[in-house]
Amino acid sequence: MSSTGKTGIKLIANHKKAYHDYFIEDKFEAGISLSGTEVKSLRMGKCSLKESFVRVEKGEVFLYGMHISPYEKGNLFNKDPLRVRKLLLHGYEINKIVGKIQTKGYTVVPLRVYFKGSLVKVEIALAKGKKQYDKREDLAKKDMRRDAEKEFKIQKMYN
């Protein structure tokens, strides 16, 4: 995705494994509190969501484990790459998230980080953990769909 105009969305990082490990229920777009050098590093695409997770503490939402590589020219202005970052959400969204988290089995996971215009946004989701057999089932469905598409492509080629 490339940025186009003021509302263009430019993807920085994606958490592909989240879709494999969780059933995604509800998505939220959150702003993120960053320093200047972190934004410059994000513009160069130096971000990873691999081990990250979201926690709600005292009515505020925080993102843990998101790695933003230090900016090369940032020297003393650089922050810790794995520091805890505050997410900016509306109160009613936080209340909805807290209500669901208190329900058994729900968690909040970051899905992607992107630029929306000049602002850095994080898409977080309410998710329910998958069991091992659910993951296998998803992989089997994906394989069946891939095989069917391949079969269809071959048939189409010969007709």
Coordinates of N, CA and C in Angstrom, one line a residue:
M1 N 0.8 -1.2 0.0 CA 0.0 0.0 0.0 C 0.9 1.2 0.0
S2 N 0.6 2.2 -0.8 CA 1.3 3.4 -0.8 C 0.5 4.6 -0.3
S3 N 1.2 5.6 0.2 CA 0.4 6.7 0.7 C 0.0 7.6 -0.4
T4 N -1.3 8.0 -0.4 CA -1.8 8.8 -1.4 C -2.6 9.9 -0.7
G5 N -2.1 11.2 -0.9 CA -2.8 12.3 -0.3 C -2.8 12.3 1.2
K6 N -3.8 12.9 1.8 CA -3.8 13.1 3.2 C -4.3 11.9 4.0
T7 N -5.2 11.1 3.4 CA -5.8 10.0 4.1 C -5.2 8.7 3.7
G8 N -4.1 8.7 2.9 CA -3.5 7.5 2.4 C -3.0 6.6 3.6
I9 N -3.1 5.3 3.4 CA -2.6 4.4 4.4 C -1.3 3.7 3.9
K10 N -0.2 3.8 4.6 CA 1.0 3.2 4.3 C 1.4 2.2 5.4
L11 N 1.4 0.9 5.0 CA 1.7 -0.1 6.0 C 3.2 -0.1 6.4
I12 N 3.4 -0.2 7.7 CA 4.8 -0.2 8.3 C 5.1 -1.7 8.7
A13 N 4.3 -2.2 9.5 CA 4.5 -3.6 10.0 C 3.2 -4.4 10.2
N14 N 3.3 -5.7 10.0 CA 2.1 -6.5 10.0 C 2.4 -7.7 11.0
H15 N 1.4 -8.1 11.7 CA 1.5 -9.2 12.7 C 0.7 -10.4 12.1
K16 N 1.4 -11.1 11.1 CA 0.7 -12.2 10.4 C 0.3 -13.4 11.3
K17 N 1.2 -13.6 12.3 CA 1.0 -14.8 13.2 C -0.3 -14.6 14.1
A18 N -0.7 -13.4 14.3 CA -1.9 -13.1 15.1 C -3.1 -13.8 14.5
Y19 N -3.3 -13.8 13.2 CA -4.4 -14.4 12.5 C -4.3 -16.0 12.6
H20 N -3.1 -16.5 12.8 CA -2.9 -17.9 12.9 C -3.2 -18.4 14.3
D21 N -2.9 -17.6 15.3 CA -3.0 -17.9 16.7 C -4.3 -17.5 17.4
Y22 N -5.1 -16.6 16.8 CA -6.3 -16.1 17.4 C -7.4 -16.0 16.5
F23 N -8.6 -16.1 17.0 CA -9.9 -15.7 16.3 C -10.0 -14.2 16.5
I24 N -10.0 -13.4 15.5 CA -10.1 -12.0 15.6 C -11.6 -11.6 15.6
E25 N -12.0 -10.9 16.7 CA -13.4 -10.6 16.9 C -13.7 -9.2 16.5
D26 N -13.0 -8.2 17.2 CA -13.4 -6.8 17.0 C -12.1 -6.0 16.8
K27 N -12.1 -5.1 15.9 CA -10.8 -4.3 15.6 C -11.0 -2.8 16.0
F28 N -9.9 -2.2 16.5 CA -9.9 -0.8 16.9 C -8.7 -0.2 16.3
E29 N -8.8 1.1 15.9 CA -7.7 1.9 15.5 C -7.3 2.8 16.6
A30 N -6.0 2.7 17.0 CA -5.5 3.5 18.1 C -4.3 4.4 17.6
G31 N -4.2 5.5 18.2 CA -3.0 6.4 18.0 C -1.9 5.8 18.9
I32 N -0.7 6.2 18.7 CA 0.4 5.7 19.6 C 1.3 6.9 20.0
S33 N 1.7 6.9 21.2 CA 2.5 8.0 21.7 C 4.0 7.6 21.4
L34 N 4.6 8.4 20.6 CA 6.0 8.2 20.1 C 6.9 9.4 20.3
S35 N 8.2 9.2 20.3 CA 9.1 10.3 20.2 C 9.5 10.6 18.8
G36 N 10.1 11.7 18.5 CA 10.4 12.1 17.1 C 11.3 11.1 16.4
T37 N 12.4 10.6 17.1 CA 13.3 9.7 16.4 C 12.6 8.4 16.1
E38 N 11.6 8.0 16.9 CA 10.9 6.7 16.7 C 10.0 6.9 15.4
V39 N 9.5 8.0 15.2 CA 8.7 8.3 14.0 C 9.6 8.2 12.7
K40 N 10.8 8.8 12.8 CA 11.7 8.8 11.7 C 12.1 7.3 11.4
S41 N 12.3 6.5 12.4 CA 12.7 5.2 12.2 C 11.5 4.4 11.6
L42 N 10.3 4.7 12.0 CA 9.1 4.1 11.4 C 9.0 4.4 9.9
R43 N 9.3 5.7 9.6 CA 9.2 6.1 8.2 C 10.1 5.2 7.3
M44 N 11.2 4.7 7.9 CA 12.1 3.8 7.2 C 11.7 2.4 7.3
G45 N 10.6 2.1 7.9 CA 10.0 0.8 8.0 C 10.7 -0.1 9.0
K46 N 11.4 0.4 10.0 CA 12.1 -0.4 11.0 C 11.3 -0.6 12.2
C47 N 10.4 -1.6 12.1 CA 9.4 -1.9 13.2 C 9.1 -3.4 13.2
S48 N 8.9 -4.0 14.3 CA 8.5 -5.4 14.4 C 7.4 -5.6 15.5
L49 N 6.4 -6.3 15.2 CA 5.3 -6.6 16.1 C 5.3 -8.1 16.6
K50 N 6.4 -8.8 16.3 CA 6.4 -10.2 16.5 C 6.0 -10.6 17.9
E51 N 6.7 -10.1 18.9 CA 6.5 -10.5 20.3 C 5.6 -9.5 21.1
S52 N 4.9 -8.7 20.4 CA 4.2 -7.6 21.1 C 2.8 -8.0 21.6
F53 N 2.3 -7.3 22.6 CA 1.0 -7.6 23.2 C 0.5 -6.3 23.8
V54 N -0.8 -6.3 24.1 CA -1.5 -5.1 24.6 C -2.0 -5.4 26.0
R55 N -1.9 -4.4 26.9 CA -2.4 -4.5 28.3 C -3.2 -3.3 28.6
V56 N -4.3 -3.4 29.4 CA -5.0 -2.3 29.9 C -4.7 -2.2 31.4
E57 N -4.2 -1.0 31.8 CA -3.8 -0.8 33.2 C -4.4 0.6 33.6
K58 N -5.2 0.5 34.7 CA -5.8 1.7 35.3 C -6.5 2.6 34.2
G59 N -7.2 2.0 33.4 CA -8.0 2.7 32.4 C -7.2 3.2 31.2
E60 N -5.9 2.8 31.1 CA -5.1 3.2 30.0 C -4.6 2.0 29.2
V61 N -4.4 2.1 27.9 CA -4.0 1.0 27.1 C -2.5 1.2 26.7
F62 N -1.7 0.1 26.9 CA -0.3 0.1 26.7 C 0.1 -1.0 25.7
L63 N 1.1 -0.7 24.9 CA 1.6 -1.7 23.9 C 3.0 -2.1 24.4
Y64 N 3.2 -3.4 24.7 CA 4.5 -4.0 25.1 C 5.1 -4.8 24.0
G65 N 6.5 -4.7 24.0 CA 7.2 -5.6 23.1 C 7.3 -5.2 21.7
M66 N 6.8 -4.0 21.3 CA 6.9 -3.6 19.9 C 8.3 -3.1 19.7
H67 N 9.1 -3.6 18.8 CA 10.5 -3.2 18.6 C 10.5 -2.1 17.5
I68 N 11.0 -0.9 17.8 CA 11.3 0.1 16.8 C 12.8 0.3 16.9
S69 N 13.5 0.0 15.8 CA 15.0 0.1 15.8 C 15.4 1.6 16.0
P70 N 16.5 1.8 16.7 CA 16.9 3.2 16.9 C 17.3 3.9 15.6
Y71 N 17.0 5.2 15.5 CA 17.3 6.0 14.4 C 18.8 6.2 14.3
E72 N 19.4 6.0 13.1 CA 20.9 6.1 13.0 C 21.4 7.5 13.4
K73 N 20.7 8.5 13.0 CA 21.2 9.9 13.3 C 20.6 10.5 14.6
G74 N 20.0 9.6 15.4 CA 19.3 10.1 16.6 C 20.1 10.2 17.8
N75 N 21.3 9.6 17.9 CA 22.2 9.5 19.0 C 21.5 9.6 20.4
L76 N 21.6 10.7 21.2 CA 21.1 10.8 22.5 C 19.6 10.9 22.6
F77 N 18.9 11.2 21.4 CA 17.5 11.4 21.4 C 16.8 10.0 21.3
N78 N 17.5 9.0 20.9 CA 16.9 7.7 20.7 C 16.4 7.1 22.1
K79 N 15.3 6.5 22.0 CA 14.7 5.8 23.2 C 15.0 4.3 23.1
D80 N 14.6 3.6 24.2 CA 14.8 2.2 24.3 C 13.9 1.6 23.2
P81 N 14.5 0.7 22.3 CA 13.7 0.1 21.2 C 12.5 -0.7 21.7
L82 N 12.5 -1.3 22.9 CA 11.4 -2.1 23.4 C 10.6 -1.5 24.5
R83 N 10.7 -0.1 24.6 CA 10.0 0.5 25.7 C 8.4 0.4 25.5
V84 N 7.7 0.5 26.7 CA 6.3 0.4 26.7 C 5.7 1.7 26.1
R85 N 4.8 1.6 25.2 CA 4.2 2.7 24.5 C 2.7 2.8 24.8
K86 N 2.2 4.1 25.1 CA 0.8 4.3 25.4 C 0.0 4.4 24.1
L87 N -1.1 3.7 24.1 CA -2.0 3.8 22.9 C -3.1 4.7 23.2
L88 N -3.6 5.5 22.2 CA -4.5 6.5 22.4 C -5.9 6.1 21.9
L89 N -6.8 5.8 22.8 CA -8.2 5.4 22.4 C -9.2 6.2 23.1
H90 N -10.5 6.2 22.6 CA -11.6 6.9 23.3 C -11.9 6.1 24.5
G91 N -12.5 6.8 25.5 CA -12.9 6.1 26.7 C -13.9 5.0 26.5
Y92 N -14.9 5.1 25.6 CA -15.9 4.1 25.4 C -15.2 2.9 24.8
E93 N -14.2 3.1 23.9 CA -13.5 1.9 23.3 C -12.7 1.2 24.4
I94 N -12.1 1.9 25.3 CA -11.3 1.3 26.4 C -12.3 0.5 27.3
N95 N -13.5 1.1 27.6 CA -14.5 0.3 28.4 C -14.9 -0.9 27.7
K96 N -15.1 -0.9 26.4 CA -15.6 -2.1 25.7 C -14.5 -3.1 25.7
I97 N -13.2 -2.7 25.6 CA -12.1 -3.7 25.6 C -12.0 -4.3 27.0
V98 N -12.1 -3.5 28.1 CA -12.0 -4.0 29.4 C -13.1 -5.0 29.7
G99 N -14.3 -4.7 29.3 CA -15.5 -5.6 29.5 C -15.3 -6.9 28.8
K100 N -14.7 -6.9 27.6 CA -14.4 -8.2 26.9 C -13.3 -9.0 27.5
I101 N -12.2 -8.2 27.9 CA -11.1 -8.9 28.5 C -11.5 -9.7 29.8
Q102 N -12.4 -9.1 30.6 CA -12.8 -9.7 31.8 C -13.6 -11.0 31.5
T103 N -14.2 -11.1 30.3 CA -14.8 -12.3 29.9 C -13.7 -13.3 29.6
K104 N -13.9 -14.6 30.0 CA -12.8 -15.6 29.9 C -12.4 -15.8 28.5
G105 N -11.1 -15.8 28.3 CA -10.5 -16.2 27.0 C -10.2 -15.1 26.0
Y106 N -10.6 -13.9 26.3 CA -10.3 -12.8 25.4 C -8.9 -12.1 25.7
T107 N -8.3 -11.6 24.7 CA -7.0 -10.9 24.9 C -7.0 -9.8 23.8
V108 N -6.1 -8.9 23.9 CA -5.9 -7.8 22.9 C -4.6 -8.0 22.2
V109 N -4.6 -8.0 20.9 CA -3.3 -8.2 20.1 C -3.2 -7.1 19.1
P110 N -2.0 -6.6 18.9 CA -1.8 -5.6 17.8 C -1.7 -6.4 16.5
L111 N -2.4 -5.9 15.4 CA -2.4 -6.5 14.1 C -1.5 -5.9 13.1
R112 N -1.4 -4.5 13.1 CA -0.6 -3.8 12.1 C -0.3 -2.4 12.6
V113 N 0.8 -1.9 12.1 CA 1.2 -0.5 12.4 C 1.3 0.2 11.0
Y114 N 0.7 1.4 10.9 CA 0.7 2.1 9.6 C 0.6 3.6 9.8
F115 N 0.9 4.3 8.7 CA 0.8 5.7 8.6 C -0.6 6.0 8.0
K116 N -1.4 6.9 8.7 CA -2.6 7.3 8.1 C -2.4 8.8 8.0
G117 N -2.1 9.2 6.7 CA -1.7 10.6 6.5 C -0.3 10.7 7.1
S118 N -0.2 11.7 8.1 CA 1.1 11.8 8.7 C 1.1 11.2 10.1
L119 N 0.0 10.6 10.5 CA -0.1 10.0 11.9 C 0.2 8.5 11.9
V120 N 0.8 8.1 13.0 CA 1.1 6.7 13.1 C 0.0 6.0 13.9
K121 N -0.6 5.0 13.3 CA -1.8 4.3 13.9 C -1.4 2.8 14.1
V122 N -2.1 2.2 15.1 CA -1.9 0.8 15.4 C -3.3 0.2 15.4
E123 N -3.5 -0.9 14.6 CA -4.7 -1.6 14.6 C -4.6 -2.7 15.6
I124 N -5.5 -2.6 16.7 CA -5.5 -3.7 17.7 C -6.8 -4.4 17.6
A125 N -6.8 -5.6 18.1 CA -8.0 -6.5 17.9 C -8.3 -7.2 19.2
L126 N -9.6 -7.4 19.5 CA -10.0 -8.3 20.6 C -10.0 -9.6 20.0
A127 N -9.3 -10.6 20.6 CA -9.1 -11.9 20.0 C -9.3 -13.0 21.1
K128 N -9.7 -14.1 20.6 CA -9.8 -15.3 21.4 C -8.8 -16.3 20.9
G129 N -8.0 -16.9 21.8 CA -7.0 -17.9 21.5 C -7.5 -19.1 20.8
K130 N -6.8 -19.6 19.8 CA -7.1 -20.8 19.1 C -6.4 -22.0 19.8
K131 N -7.1 -23.1 19.8 CA -6.5 -24.3 20.2 C -5.7 -24.9 19.1
Q132 N -4.9 -25.9 19.4 CA -4.1 -26.6 18.3 C -4.9 -27.1 17.2
Y133 N -6.0 -27.8 17.5 CA -6.9 -28.4 16.5 C -7.5 -27.3 15.6
D134 N -7.8 -26.2 16.1 CA -8.3 -25.1 15.3 C -7.3 -24.6 14.3
K135 N -6.0 -24.6 14.7 CA -5.0 -24.1 13.8 C -4.8 -25.2 12.7
R136 N -4.9 -26.4 13.0 CA -4.8 -27.5 12.0 C -5.9 -27.4 11.0
E137 N -7.1 -27.2 11.6 CA -8.3 -27.1 10.7 C -8.1 -25.9 9.7
D138 N -7.7 -24.8 10.2 CA -7.4 -23.6 9.3 C -6.4 -23.9 8.2
L139 N -5.3 -24.6 8.6 CA -4.3 -25.0 7.6 C -4.9 -26.0 6.6
A140 N -5.8 -26.9 7.0 CA -6.4 -27.9 6.1 C -7.3 -27.1 5.1
K141 N -8.1 -26.2 5.6 CA -9.0 -25.4 4.8 C -8.2 -24.6 3.7
K142 N -7.1 -24.0 4.2 CA -6.3 -23.2 3.3 C -5.7 -24.1 2.2
D143 N -5.2 -25.3 2.6 CA -4.7 -26.3 1.6 C -5.7 -26.7 0.6
M144 N -7.0 -27.0 1.1 CA -8.1 -27.4 0.2 C -8.4 -26.3 -0.8
R145 N -8.4 -25.1 -0.3 CA -8.7 -23.9 -1.2 C -7.7 -23.7 -2.2
R146 N -6.4 -23.9 -1.8 CA -5.3 -23.8 -2.8 C -5.3 -24.8 -3.8
D147 N -5.6 -26.1 -3.4 CA -5.8 -27.2 -4.4 C -6.9 -27.0 -5.3
A148 N -8.0 -26.5 -4.8 CA -9.2 -26.2 -5.7 C -8.9 -25.1 -6.7
E149 N -8.2 -24.1 -6.3 CA -7.8 -23.0 -7.2 C -6.8 -23.6 -8.3
K150 N -5.9 -24.4 -7.9 CA -5.0 -25.0 -8.8 C -5.7 -25.9 -9.8
E151 N -6.6 -26.7 -9.3 CA -7.5 -27.5 -10.2 C -8.3 -26.7 -11.2
F152 N -8.9 -25.6 -10.7 CA -9.7 -24.8 -11.5 C -8.8 -24.1 -12.6
K153 N -7.6 -23.7 -12.2 CA -6.7 -23.0 -13.1 C -6.3 -24.0 -14.3
I154 N -6.0 -25.3 -13.9 CA -5.6 -26.3 -14.9 C -6.8 -26.6 -15.8
Q155 N -8.0 -26.7 -15.3 CA -9.2 -26.9 -16.1 C -9.4 -25.8 -17.1
K156 N -9.2 -24.5 -16.6 CA -9.5 -23.3 -17.4 C -8.4 -23.3 -18.5
M157 N -7.2 -23.7 -18.2 CA -6.2 -23.7 -19.2 C -6.5 -24.7 -20.4
Y158 N -7.1 -25.8 -20.2 CA -7.4 -26.8 -21.2 C -8.7 -26.6 -21.9
N159 N -9.5 -25.7 -21.4 CA -10.8 -25.4 -22.1 C -10.8 -24.2 -22.9

